[in-house]
PDB file of C-alpha atoms in Angstrom:
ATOM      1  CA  UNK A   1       0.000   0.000   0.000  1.00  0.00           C
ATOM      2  CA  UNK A   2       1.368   3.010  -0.983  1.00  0.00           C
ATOM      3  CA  UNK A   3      -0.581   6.359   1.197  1.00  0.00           C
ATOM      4  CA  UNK A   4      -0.312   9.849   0.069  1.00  0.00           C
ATOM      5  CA  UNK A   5       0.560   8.715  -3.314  1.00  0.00           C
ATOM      6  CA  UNK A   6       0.882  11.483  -5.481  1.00  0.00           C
ATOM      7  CA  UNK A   7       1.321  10.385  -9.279  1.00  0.00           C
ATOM      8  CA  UNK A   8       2.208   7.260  -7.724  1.00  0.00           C
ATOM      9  CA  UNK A   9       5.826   7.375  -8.993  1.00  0.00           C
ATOM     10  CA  UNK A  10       6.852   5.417  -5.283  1.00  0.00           C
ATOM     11  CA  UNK A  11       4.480   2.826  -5.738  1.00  0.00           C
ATOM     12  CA  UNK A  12       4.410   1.847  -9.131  1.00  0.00           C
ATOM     13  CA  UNK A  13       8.170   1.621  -9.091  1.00  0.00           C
ATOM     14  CA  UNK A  14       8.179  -0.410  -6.320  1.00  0.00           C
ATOM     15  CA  UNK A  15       5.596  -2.926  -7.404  1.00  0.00           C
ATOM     16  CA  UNK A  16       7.142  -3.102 -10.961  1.00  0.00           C
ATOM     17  CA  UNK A  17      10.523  -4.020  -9.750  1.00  0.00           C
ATOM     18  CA  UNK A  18       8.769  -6.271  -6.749  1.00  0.00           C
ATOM     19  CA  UNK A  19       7.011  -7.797 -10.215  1.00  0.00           C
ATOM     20  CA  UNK A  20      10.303  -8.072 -12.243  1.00  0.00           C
ATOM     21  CA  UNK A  21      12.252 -10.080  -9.521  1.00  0.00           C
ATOM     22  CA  UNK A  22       9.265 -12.342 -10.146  1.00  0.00           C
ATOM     23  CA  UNK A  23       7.479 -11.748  -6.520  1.00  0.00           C
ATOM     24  CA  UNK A  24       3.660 -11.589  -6.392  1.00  0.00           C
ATOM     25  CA  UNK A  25       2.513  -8.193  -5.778  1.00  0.00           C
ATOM     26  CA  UNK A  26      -0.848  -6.860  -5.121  1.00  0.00           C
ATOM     27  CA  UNK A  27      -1.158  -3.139  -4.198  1.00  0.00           C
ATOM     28  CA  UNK A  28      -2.932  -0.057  -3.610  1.00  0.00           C
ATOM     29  CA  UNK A  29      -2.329   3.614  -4.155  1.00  0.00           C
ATOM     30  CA  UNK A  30      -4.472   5.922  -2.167  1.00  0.00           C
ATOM     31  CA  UNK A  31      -4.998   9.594  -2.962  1.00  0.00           C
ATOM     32  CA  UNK A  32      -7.331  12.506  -1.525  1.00  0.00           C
ATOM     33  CA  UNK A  33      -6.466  14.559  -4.384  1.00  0.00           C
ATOM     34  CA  UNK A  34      -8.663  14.175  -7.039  1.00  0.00           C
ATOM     35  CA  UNK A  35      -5.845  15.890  -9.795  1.00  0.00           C
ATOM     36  CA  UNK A  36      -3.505  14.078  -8.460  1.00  0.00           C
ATOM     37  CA  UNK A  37      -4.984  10.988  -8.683  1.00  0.00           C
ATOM     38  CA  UNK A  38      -5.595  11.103 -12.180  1.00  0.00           C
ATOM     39  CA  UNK A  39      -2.193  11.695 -12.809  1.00  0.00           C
ATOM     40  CA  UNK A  40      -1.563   8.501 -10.664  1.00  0.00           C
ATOM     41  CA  UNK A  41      -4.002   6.583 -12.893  1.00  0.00           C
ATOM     42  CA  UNK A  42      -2.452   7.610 -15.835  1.00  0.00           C
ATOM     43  CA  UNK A  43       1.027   6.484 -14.479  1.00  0.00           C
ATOM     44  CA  UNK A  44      -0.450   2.727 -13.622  1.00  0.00           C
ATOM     45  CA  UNK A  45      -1.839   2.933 -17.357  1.00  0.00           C
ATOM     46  CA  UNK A  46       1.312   3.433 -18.822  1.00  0.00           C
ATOM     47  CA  UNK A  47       3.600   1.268 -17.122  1.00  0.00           C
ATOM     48  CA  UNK A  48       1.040  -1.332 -17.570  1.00  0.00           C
ATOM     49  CA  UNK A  49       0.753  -1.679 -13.840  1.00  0.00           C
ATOM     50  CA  UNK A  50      -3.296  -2.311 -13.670  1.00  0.00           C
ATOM     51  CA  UNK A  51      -3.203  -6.063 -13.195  1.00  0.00           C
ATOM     52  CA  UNK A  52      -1.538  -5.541  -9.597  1.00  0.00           C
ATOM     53  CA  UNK A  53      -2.438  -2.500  -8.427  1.00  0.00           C
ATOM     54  CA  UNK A  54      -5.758  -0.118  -7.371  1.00  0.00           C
ATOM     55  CA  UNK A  55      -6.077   3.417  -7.155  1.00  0.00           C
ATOM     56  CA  UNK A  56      -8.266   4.446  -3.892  1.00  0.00           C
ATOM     57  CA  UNK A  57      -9.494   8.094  -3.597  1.00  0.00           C
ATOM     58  CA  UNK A  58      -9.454   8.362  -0.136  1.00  0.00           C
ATOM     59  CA  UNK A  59      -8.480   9.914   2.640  1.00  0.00           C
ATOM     60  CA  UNK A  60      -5.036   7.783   3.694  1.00  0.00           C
ATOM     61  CA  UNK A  61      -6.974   4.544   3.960  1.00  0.00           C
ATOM     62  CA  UNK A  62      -9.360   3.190   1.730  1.00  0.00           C
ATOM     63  CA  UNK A  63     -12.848   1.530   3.692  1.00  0.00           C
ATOM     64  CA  UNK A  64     -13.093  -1.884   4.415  1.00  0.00           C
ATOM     65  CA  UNK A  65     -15.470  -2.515   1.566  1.00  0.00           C
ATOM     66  CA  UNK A  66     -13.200  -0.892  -0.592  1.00  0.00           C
ATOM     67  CA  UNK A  67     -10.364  -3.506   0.511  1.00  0.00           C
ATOM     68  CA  UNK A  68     -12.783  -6.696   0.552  1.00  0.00           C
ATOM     69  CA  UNK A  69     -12.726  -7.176  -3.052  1.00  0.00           C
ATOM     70  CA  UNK A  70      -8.616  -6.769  -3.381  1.00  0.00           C
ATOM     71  CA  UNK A  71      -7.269  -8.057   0.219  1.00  0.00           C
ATOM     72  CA  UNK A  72      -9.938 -10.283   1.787  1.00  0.00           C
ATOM     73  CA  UNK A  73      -8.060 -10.535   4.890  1.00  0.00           C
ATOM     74  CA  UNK A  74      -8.044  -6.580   5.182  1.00  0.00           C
ATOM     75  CA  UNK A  75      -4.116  -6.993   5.901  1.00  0.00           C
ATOM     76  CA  UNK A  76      -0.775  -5.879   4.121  1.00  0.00           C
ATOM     77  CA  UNK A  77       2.842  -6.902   4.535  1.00  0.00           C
ATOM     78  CA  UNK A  78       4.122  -3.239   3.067  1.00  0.00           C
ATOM     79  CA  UNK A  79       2.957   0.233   3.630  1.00  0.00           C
ATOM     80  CA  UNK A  80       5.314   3.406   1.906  1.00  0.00           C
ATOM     81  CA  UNK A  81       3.970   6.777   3.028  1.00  0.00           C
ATOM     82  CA  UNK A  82       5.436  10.283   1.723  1.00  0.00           C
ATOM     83  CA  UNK A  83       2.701  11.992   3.786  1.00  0.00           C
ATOM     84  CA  UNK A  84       2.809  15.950   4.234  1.00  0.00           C
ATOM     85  CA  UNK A  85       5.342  16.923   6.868  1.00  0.00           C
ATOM     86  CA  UNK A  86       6.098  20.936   6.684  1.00  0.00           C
ATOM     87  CA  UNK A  87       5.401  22.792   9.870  1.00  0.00           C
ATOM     88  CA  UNK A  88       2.286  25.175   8.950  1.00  0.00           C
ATOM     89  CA  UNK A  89       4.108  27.943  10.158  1.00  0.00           C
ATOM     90  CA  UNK A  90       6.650  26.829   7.950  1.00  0.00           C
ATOM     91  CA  UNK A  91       4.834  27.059   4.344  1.00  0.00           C
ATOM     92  CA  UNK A  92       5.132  30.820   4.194  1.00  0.00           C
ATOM     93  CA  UNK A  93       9.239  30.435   4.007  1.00  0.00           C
ATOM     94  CA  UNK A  94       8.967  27.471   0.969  1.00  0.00           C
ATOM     95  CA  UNK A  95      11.150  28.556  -1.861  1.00  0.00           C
ATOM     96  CA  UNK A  96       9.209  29.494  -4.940  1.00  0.00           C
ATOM     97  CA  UNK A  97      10.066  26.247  -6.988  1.00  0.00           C
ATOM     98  CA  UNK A  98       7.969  24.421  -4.579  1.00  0.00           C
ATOM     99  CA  UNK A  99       5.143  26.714  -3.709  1.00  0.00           C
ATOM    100  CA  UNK A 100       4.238  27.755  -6.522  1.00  0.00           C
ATOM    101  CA  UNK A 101       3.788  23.984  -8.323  1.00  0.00           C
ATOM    102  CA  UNK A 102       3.418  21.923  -4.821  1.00  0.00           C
ATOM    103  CA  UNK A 103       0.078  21.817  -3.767  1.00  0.00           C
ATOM    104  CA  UNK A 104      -0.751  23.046  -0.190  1.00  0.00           C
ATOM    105  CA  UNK A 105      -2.375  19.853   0.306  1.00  0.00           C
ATOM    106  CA  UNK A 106       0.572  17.809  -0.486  1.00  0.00           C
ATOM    107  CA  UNK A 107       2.764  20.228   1.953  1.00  0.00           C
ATOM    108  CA  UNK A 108       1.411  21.023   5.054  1.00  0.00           C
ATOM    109  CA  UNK A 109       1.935  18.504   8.002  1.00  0.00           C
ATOM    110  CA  UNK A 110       0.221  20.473  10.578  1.00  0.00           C
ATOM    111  CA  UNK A 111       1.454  22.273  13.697  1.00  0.00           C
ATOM    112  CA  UNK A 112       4.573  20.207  14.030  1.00  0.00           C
ATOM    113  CA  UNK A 113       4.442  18.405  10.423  1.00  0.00           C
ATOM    114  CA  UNK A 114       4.029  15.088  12.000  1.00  0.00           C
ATOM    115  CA  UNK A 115       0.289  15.282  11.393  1.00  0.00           C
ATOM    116  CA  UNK A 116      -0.136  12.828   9.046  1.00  0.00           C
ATOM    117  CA  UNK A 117       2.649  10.256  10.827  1.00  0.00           C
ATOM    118  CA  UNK A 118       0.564  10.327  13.467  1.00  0.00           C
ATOM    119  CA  UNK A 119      -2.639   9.197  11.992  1.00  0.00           C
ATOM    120  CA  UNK A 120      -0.966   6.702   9.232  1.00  0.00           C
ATOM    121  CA  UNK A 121       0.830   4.987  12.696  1.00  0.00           C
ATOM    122  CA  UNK A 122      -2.677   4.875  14.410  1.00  0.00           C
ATOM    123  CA  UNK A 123      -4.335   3.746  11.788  1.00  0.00           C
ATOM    124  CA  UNK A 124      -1.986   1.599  10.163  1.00  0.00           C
ATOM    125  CA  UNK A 125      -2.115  -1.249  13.048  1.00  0.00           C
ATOM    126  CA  UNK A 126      -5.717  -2.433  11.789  1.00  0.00           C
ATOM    127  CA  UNK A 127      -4.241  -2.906   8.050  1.00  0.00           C
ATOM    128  CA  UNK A 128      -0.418  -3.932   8.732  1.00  0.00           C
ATOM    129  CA  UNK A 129      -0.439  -7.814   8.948  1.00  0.00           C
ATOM    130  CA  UNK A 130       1.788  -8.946  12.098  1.00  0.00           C
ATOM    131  CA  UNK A 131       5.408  -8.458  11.432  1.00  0.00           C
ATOM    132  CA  UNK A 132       4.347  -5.889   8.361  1.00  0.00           C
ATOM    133  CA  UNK A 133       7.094  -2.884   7.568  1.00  0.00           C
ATOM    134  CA  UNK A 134       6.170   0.496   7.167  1.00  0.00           C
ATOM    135  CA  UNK A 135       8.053   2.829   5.576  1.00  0.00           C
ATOM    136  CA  UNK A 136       7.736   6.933   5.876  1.00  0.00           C
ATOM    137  CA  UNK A 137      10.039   9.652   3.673  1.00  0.00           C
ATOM    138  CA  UNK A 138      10.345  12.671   6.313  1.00  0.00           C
ATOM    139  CA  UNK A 139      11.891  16.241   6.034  1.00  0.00           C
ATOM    140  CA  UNK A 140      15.600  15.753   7.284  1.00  0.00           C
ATOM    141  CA  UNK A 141      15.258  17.511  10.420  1.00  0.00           C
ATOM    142  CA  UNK A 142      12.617  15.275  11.361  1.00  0.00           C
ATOM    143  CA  UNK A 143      15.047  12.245  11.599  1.00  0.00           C
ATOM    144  CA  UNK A 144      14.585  11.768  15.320  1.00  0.00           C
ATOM    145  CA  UNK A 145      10.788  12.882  15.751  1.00  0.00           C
ATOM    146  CA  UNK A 146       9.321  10.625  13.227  1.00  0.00           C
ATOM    147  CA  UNK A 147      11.476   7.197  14.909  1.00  0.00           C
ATOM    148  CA  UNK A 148      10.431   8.392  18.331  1.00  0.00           C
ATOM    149  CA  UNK A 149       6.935   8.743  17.196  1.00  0.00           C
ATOM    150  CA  UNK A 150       7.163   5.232  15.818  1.00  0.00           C
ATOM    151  CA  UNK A 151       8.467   3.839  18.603  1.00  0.00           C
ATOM    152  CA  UNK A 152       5.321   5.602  20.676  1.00  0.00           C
ATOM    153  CA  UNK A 153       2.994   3.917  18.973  1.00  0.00           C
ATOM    154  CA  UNK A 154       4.465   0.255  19.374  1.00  0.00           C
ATOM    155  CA  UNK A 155       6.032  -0.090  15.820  1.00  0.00           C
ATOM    156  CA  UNK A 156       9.223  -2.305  16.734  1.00  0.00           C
ATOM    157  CA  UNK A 157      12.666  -2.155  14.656  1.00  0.00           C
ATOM    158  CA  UNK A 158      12.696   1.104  14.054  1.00  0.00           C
ATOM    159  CA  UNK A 159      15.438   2.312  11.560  1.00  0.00           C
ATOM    160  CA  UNK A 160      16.336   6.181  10.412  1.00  0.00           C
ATOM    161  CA  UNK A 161      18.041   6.020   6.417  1.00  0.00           C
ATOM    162  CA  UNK A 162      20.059   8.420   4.965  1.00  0.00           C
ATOM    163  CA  UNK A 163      19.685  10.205   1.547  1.00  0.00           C
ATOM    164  CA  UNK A 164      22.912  10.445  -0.577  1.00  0.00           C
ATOM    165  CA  UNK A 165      23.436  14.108   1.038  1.00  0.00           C
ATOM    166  CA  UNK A 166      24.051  11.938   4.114  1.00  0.00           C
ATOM    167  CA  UNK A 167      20.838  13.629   5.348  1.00  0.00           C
ATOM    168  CA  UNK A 168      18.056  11.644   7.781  1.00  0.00           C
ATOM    169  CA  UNK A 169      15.020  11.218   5.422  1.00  0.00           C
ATOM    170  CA  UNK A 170      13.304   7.544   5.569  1.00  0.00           C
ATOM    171  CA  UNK A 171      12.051   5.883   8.711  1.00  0.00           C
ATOM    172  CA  UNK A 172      11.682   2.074   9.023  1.00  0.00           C
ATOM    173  CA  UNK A 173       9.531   0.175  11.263  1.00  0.00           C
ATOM    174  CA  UNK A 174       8.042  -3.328  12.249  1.00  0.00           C
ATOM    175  CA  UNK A 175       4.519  -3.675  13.103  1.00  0.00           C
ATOM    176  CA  UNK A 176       3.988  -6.034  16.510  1.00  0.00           C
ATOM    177  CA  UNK A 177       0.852  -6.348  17.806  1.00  0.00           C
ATOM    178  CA  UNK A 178       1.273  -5.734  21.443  1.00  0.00           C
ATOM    179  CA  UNK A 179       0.876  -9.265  22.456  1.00  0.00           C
ATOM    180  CA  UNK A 180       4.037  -9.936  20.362  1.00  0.00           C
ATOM    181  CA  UNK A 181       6.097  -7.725  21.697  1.00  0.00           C
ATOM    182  CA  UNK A 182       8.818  -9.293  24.007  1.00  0.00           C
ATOM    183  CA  UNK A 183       8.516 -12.548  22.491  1.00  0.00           C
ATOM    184  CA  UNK A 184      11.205 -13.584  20.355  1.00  0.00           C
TER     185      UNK A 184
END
């Protein structure tokens, strides 16, 4: 599953080269912007990614019903997420090349930015099958927030990655159910 995702560009690259190592794949995209989701669609048409992947429009997780007729056990081993994560008070200071062609939507993360991480780590334990990874892109100075916040919620095996600038920008984490935890 693939939240927040754009013109899909994370997740169709990910299930196409999941596809060429000759791994099943099944996947979703999910979208609340309705431009942006066309774009998406168009993207999965193209790289002649329909036969293992769905575009939701939805707000970061598609319904249950929507999921019944694609993952009848309502679970996933993989979730990428480049959710929003600028500080509100931050958007005003954006250089031009990004807020003038970046949507607000796709920007602002709330008071802190780690709006959306907050919600996708909440609500990700009802669709992450035991043992399930989730990964998150985050701005770099968020390197320590967003693996704290991880580790707040439960997520186990939590990893910060560095881009090549050597700066902290993708999170890692393991989803164990409580009842797991501890055991090895």
């Amino acid at each position: 599953m693939d939240l927040c995702t754009g013109t899909g560009c994370l997740g169709i690259t990910f299930a196409l080269e999941t596809a060429s190592s000759g791994i099943p794949v099944s996947g979703i995209l999910t979208e609340v912007s309705s431009e942006a989701a066309q774009y998406a669609q168009r993207n999965i048409e193209v790289h002649h990614a329909g036969p293992f992947l769905q575009l939701c429009l939805c707000d970061l997780f598609p319904r249950t019903a929507e999921l019944q007729g694609i993952w009848p056990k309502h679970k996933t081993a993989l979730i990428l997420a480049n959710p929003p994560y600028i500080p509100t008070d931050d958007m005003k200071d954006l250089m031009p090349d990004v807020s003038e062609y970046e949507p607000h939507l796709a920007l602002d993360g709330g008071r802190d930015g780690l709006d959306f991480y907050r919600r996708i780590l909440k609500e990700a334990q009802s669709i992450l099958a035991p043992g399930g990874l989730l990964f998150f892109e985050h701005g770099y100075d968020q390197g320590e927030s967003v693996p704290a916040l991880c580790g707040e919620y439960g997520y186990t095996n939590v990893k910060c990655f560095k881009d090549f600038g050597s700066l902290p920008r993708v999170t890692a984490a393991r989803y164990t159910p409580e009842e797991q935890r501890g055991e090895s």
